[in-house]
XYZ file of N, CA and C in Angstrom:
378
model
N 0.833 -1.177 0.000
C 0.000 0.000 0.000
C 0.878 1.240 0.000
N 2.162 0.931 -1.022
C 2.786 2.528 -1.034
C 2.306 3.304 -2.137
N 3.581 4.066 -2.179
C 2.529 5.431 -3.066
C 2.796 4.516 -4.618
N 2.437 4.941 -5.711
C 2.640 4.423 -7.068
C 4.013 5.185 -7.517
N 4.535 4.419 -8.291
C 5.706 5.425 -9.277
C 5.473 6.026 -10.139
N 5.697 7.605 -10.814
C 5.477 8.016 -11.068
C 5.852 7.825 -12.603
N 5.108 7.758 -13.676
C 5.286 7.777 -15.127
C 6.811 8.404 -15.204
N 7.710 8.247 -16.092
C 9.003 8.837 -16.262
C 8.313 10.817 -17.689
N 8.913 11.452 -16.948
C 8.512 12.537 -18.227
C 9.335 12.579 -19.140
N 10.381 12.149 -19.691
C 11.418 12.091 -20.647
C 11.369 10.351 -21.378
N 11.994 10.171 -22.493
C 11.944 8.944 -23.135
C 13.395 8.313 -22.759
N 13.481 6.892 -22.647
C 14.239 6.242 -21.936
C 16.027 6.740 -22.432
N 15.664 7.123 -23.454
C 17.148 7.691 -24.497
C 17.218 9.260 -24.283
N 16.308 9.769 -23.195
C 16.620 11.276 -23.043
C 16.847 11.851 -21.672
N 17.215 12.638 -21.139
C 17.210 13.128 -20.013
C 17.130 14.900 -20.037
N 16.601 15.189 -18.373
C 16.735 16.923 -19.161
C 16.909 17.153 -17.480
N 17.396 19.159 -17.723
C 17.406 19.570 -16.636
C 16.750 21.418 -16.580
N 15.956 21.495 -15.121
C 15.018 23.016 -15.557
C 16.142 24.285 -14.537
N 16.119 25.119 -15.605
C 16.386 26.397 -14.362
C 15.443 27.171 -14.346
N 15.015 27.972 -13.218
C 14.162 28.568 -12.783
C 14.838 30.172 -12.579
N 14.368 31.030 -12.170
C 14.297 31.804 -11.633
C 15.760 32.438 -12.317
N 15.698 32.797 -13.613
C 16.997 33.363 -13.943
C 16.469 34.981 -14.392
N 17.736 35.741 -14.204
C 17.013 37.184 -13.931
C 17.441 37.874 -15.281
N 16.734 37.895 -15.996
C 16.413 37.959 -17.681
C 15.313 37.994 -18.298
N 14.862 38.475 -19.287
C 13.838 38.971 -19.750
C 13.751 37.303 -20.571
N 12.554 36.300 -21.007
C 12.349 35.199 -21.892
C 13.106 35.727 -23.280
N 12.916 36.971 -23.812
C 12.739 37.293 -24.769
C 14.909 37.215 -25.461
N 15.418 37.615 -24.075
C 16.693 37.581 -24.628
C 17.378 36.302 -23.844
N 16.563 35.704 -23.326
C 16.768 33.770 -22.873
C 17.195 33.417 -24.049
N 15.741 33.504 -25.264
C 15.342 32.514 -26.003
C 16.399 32.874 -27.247
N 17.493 34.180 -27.145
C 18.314 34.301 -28.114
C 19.326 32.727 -27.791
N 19.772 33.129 -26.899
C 20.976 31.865 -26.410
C 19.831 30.390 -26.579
N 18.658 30.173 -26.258
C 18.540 29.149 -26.626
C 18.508 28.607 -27.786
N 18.260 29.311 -28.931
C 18.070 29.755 -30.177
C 19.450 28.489 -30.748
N 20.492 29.224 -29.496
C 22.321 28.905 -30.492
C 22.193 27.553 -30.317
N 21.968 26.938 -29.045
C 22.009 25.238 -28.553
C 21.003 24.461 -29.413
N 20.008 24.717 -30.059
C 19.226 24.038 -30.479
C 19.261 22.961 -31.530
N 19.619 21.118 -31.637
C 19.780 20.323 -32.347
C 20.915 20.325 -32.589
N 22.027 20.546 -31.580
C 23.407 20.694 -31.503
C 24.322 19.540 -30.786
N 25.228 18.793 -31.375
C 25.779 17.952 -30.234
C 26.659 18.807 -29.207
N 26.106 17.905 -27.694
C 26.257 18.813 -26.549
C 27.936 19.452 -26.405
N 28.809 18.867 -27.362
C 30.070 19.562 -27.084
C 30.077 20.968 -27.839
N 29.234 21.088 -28.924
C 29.252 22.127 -29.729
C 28.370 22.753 -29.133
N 27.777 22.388 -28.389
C 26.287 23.342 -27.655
C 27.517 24.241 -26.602
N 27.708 23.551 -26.095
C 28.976 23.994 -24.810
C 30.117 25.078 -25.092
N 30.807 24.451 -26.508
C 31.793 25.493 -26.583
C 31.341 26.603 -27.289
N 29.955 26.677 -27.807
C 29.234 28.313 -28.286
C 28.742 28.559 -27.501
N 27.950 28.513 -25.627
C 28.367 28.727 -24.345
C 29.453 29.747 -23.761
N 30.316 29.005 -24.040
C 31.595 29.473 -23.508
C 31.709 30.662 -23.689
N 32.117 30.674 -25.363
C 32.424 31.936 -25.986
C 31.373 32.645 -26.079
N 29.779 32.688 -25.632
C 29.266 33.774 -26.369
C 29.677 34.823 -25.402
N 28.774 35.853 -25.828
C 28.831 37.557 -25.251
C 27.809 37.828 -24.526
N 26.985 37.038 -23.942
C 25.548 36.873 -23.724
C 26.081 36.885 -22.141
N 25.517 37.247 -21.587
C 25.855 37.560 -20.003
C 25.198 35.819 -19.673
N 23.648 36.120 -19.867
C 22.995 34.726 -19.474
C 23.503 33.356 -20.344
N 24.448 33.519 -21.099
C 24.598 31.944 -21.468
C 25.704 31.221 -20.775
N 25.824 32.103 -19.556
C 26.777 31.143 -19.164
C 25.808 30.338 -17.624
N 24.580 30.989 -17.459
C 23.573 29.925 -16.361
C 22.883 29.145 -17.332
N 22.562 29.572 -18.663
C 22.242 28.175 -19.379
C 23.377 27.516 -19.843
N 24.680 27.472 -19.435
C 25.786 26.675 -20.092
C 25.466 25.519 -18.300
N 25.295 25.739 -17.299
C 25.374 25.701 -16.483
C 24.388 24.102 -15.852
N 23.056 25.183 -16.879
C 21.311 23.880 -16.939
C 22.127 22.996 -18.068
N 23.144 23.251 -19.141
C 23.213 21.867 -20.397
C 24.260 20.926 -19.461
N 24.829 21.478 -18.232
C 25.962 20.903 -17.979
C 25.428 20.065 -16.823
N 24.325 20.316 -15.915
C 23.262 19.379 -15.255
C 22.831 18.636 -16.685
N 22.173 19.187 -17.735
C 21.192 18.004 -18.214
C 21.932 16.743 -18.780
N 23.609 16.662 -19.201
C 24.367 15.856 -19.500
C 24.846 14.816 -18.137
N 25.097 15.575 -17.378
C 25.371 14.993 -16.044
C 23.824 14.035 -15.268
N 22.954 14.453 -15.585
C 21.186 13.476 -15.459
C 21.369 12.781 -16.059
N 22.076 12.745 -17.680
C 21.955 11.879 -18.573
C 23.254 10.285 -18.062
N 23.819 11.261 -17.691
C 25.221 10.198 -17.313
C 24.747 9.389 -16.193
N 24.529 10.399 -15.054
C 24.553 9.581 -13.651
C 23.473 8.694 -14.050
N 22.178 9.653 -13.945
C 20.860 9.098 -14.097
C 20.318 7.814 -14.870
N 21.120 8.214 -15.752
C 20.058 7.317 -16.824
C 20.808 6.522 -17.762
N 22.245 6.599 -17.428
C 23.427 5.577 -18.248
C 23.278 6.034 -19.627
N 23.747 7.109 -19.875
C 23.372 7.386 -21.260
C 25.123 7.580 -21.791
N 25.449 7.451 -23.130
C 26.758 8.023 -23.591
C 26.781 9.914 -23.481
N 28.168 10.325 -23.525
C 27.865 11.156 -23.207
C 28.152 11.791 -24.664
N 28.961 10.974 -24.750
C 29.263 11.476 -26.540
C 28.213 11.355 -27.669
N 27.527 10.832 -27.512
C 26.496 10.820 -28.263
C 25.076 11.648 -27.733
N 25.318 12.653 -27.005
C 24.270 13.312 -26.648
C 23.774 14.410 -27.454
N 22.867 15.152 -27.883
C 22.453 16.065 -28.637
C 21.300 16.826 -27.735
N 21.282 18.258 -28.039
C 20.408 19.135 -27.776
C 19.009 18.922 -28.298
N 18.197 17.991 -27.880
C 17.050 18.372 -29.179
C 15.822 19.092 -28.658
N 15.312 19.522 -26.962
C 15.005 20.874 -26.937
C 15.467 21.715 -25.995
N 15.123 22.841 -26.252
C 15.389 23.536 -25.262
C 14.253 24.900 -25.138
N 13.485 24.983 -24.177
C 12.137 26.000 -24.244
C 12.272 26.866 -23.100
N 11.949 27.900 -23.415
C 12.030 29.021 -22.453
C 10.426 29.873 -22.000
N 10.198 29.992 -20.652
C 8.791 30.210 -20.144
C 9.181 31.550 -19.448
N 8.117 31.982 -19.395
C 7.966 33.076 -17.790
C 8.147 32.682 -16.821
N 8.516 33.952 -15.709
C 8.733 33.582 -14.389
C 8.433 34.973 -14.121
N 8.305 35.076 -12.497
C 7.636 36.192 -12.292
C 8.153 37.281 -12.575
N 7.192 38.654 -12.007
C 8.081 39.910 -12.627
C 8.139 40.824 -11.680
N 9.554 41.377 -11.192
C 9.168 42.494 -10.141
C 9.129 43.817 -10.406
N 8.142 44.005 -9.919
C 7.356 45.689 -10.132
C 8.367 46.893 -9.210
N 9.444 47.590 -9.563
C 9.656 48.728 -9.561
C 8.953 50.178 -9.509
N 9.675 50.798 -9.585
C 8.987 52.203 -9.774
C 9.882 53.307 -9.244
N 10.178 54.642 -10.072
C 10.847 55.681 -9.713
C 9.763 56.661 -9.599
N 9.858 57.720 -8.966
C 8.949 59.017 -8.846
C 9.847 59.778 -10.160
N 8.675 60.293 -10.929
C 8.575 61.164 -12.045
C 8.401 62.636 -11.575
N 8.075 63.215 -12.788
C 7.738 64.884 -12.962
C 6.411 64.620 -12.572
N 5.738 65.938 -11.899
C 4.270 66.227 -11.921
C 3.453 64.543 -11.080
N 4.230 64.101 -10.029
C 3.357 63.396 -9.159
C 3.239 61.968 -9.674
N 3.877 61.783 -11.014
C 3.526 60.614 -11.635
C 4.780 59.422 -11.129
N 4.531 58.333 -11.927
C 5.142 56.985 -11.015
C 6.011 56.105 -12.229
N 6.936 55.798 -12.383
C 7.621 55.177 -13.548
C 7.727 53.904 -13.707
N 6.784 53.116 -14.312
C 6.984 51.513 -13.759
C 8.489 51.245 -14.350
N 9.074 50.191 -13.682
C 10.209 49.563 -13.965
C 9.934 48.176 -13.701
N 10.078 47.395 -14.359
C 9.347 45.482 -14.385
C 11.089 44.989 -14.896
N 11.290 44.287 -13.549
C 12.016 43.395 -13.745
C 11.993 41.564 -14.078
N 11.931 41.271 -15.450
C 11.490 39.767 -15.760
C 12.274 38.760 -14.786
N 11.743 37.631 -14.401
C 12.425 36.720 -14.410
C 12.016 35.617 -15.464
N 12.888 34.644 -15.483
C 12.277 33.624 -16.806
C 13.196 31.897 -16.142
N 12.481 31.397 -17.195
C 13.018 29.540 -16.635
C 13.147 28.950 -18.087
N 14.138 28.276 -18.022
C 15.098 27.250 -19.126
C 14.599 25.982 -18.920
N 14.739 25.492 -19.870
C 14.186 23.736 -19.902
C 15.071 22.835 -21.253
N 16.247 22.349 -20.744
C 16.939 21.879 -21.558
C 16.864 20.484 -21.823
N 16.573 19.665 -22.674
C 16.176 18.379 -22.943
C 17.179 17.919 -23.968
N 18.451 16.606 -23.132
C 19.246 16.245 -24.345
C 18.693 14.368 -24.653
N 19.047 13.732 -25.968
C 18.566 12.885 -26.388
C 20.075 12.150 -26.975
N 20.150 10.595 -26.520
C 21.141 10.209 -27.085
C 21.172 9.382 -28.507
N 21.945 9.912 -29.313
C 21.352 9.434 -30.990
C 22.314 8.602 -31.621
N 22.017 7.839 -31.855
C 23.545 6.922 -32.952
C 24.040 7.580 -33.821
N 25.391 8.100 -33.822
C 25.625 8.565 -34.868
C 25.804 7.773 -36.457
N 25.617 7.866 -37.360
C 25.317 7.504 -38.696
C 26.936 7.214 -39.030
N 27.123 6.238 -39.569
C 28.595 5.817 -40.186
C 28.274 5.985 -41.530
């Protein structure tokens, strides 16, 4: 009479890992996710490294958990891993505000946003 196990959310050849609460607008997330997308994870990593992107180095951070899930977790190769998604959501937003001219109020909205990196291990083709 214990609890049930829970359905797996990934396919037995995939593993993934989420970040939350990263302090960035979705809109310039989803540039850097843009670069990783259908990439093998070493090439996902070393355009990481090098970009110019302030935030790609906490999503270099979620690909470097979702390879490491894939390894520990789930016995996967590591060399044969590939990017195949990666989706970017909202997260909350904090409400600012400066005092203006004439009594008025200046909103200032600071985004937060969340990463969802999903790698898949693929045979490579001879």
């Amino acid at each position: 009479m214990g609890q049930q196990k829970n359905p797996r959310r990934v396919a037995e050849n995939e593993a993934m890992a989420v970040s939350r609460m990263l302090r960035t607008s979705p809109q310039k997330l989803n540039l850097v996710a843009q670069m990783i997308r259908n990439k093998p994870v070493d090439k996902a990593l070393s355009d990481l490294t090098f970009s110019k992107k302030r935030i790609a180095q906490d999503v270099k951070k979620t690909l470097q958990s979702a390879i490491a899930n894939a390894e520990n977790n789930h016995g996967l190769d590591v060399d044969e891993l590939v990017v195949v998604e990666a989706w970017v959501g909202k997260n909350l937003v904090m409400k600012r505000g400066r005092p203006r001219a004439r009594g008025r109020f200046g909103k200032i909205l600071k985004p937060f946003s969340q990463i969802t990196i999903k790698v898949r291990q693929v045979e490579e083709q001879a």
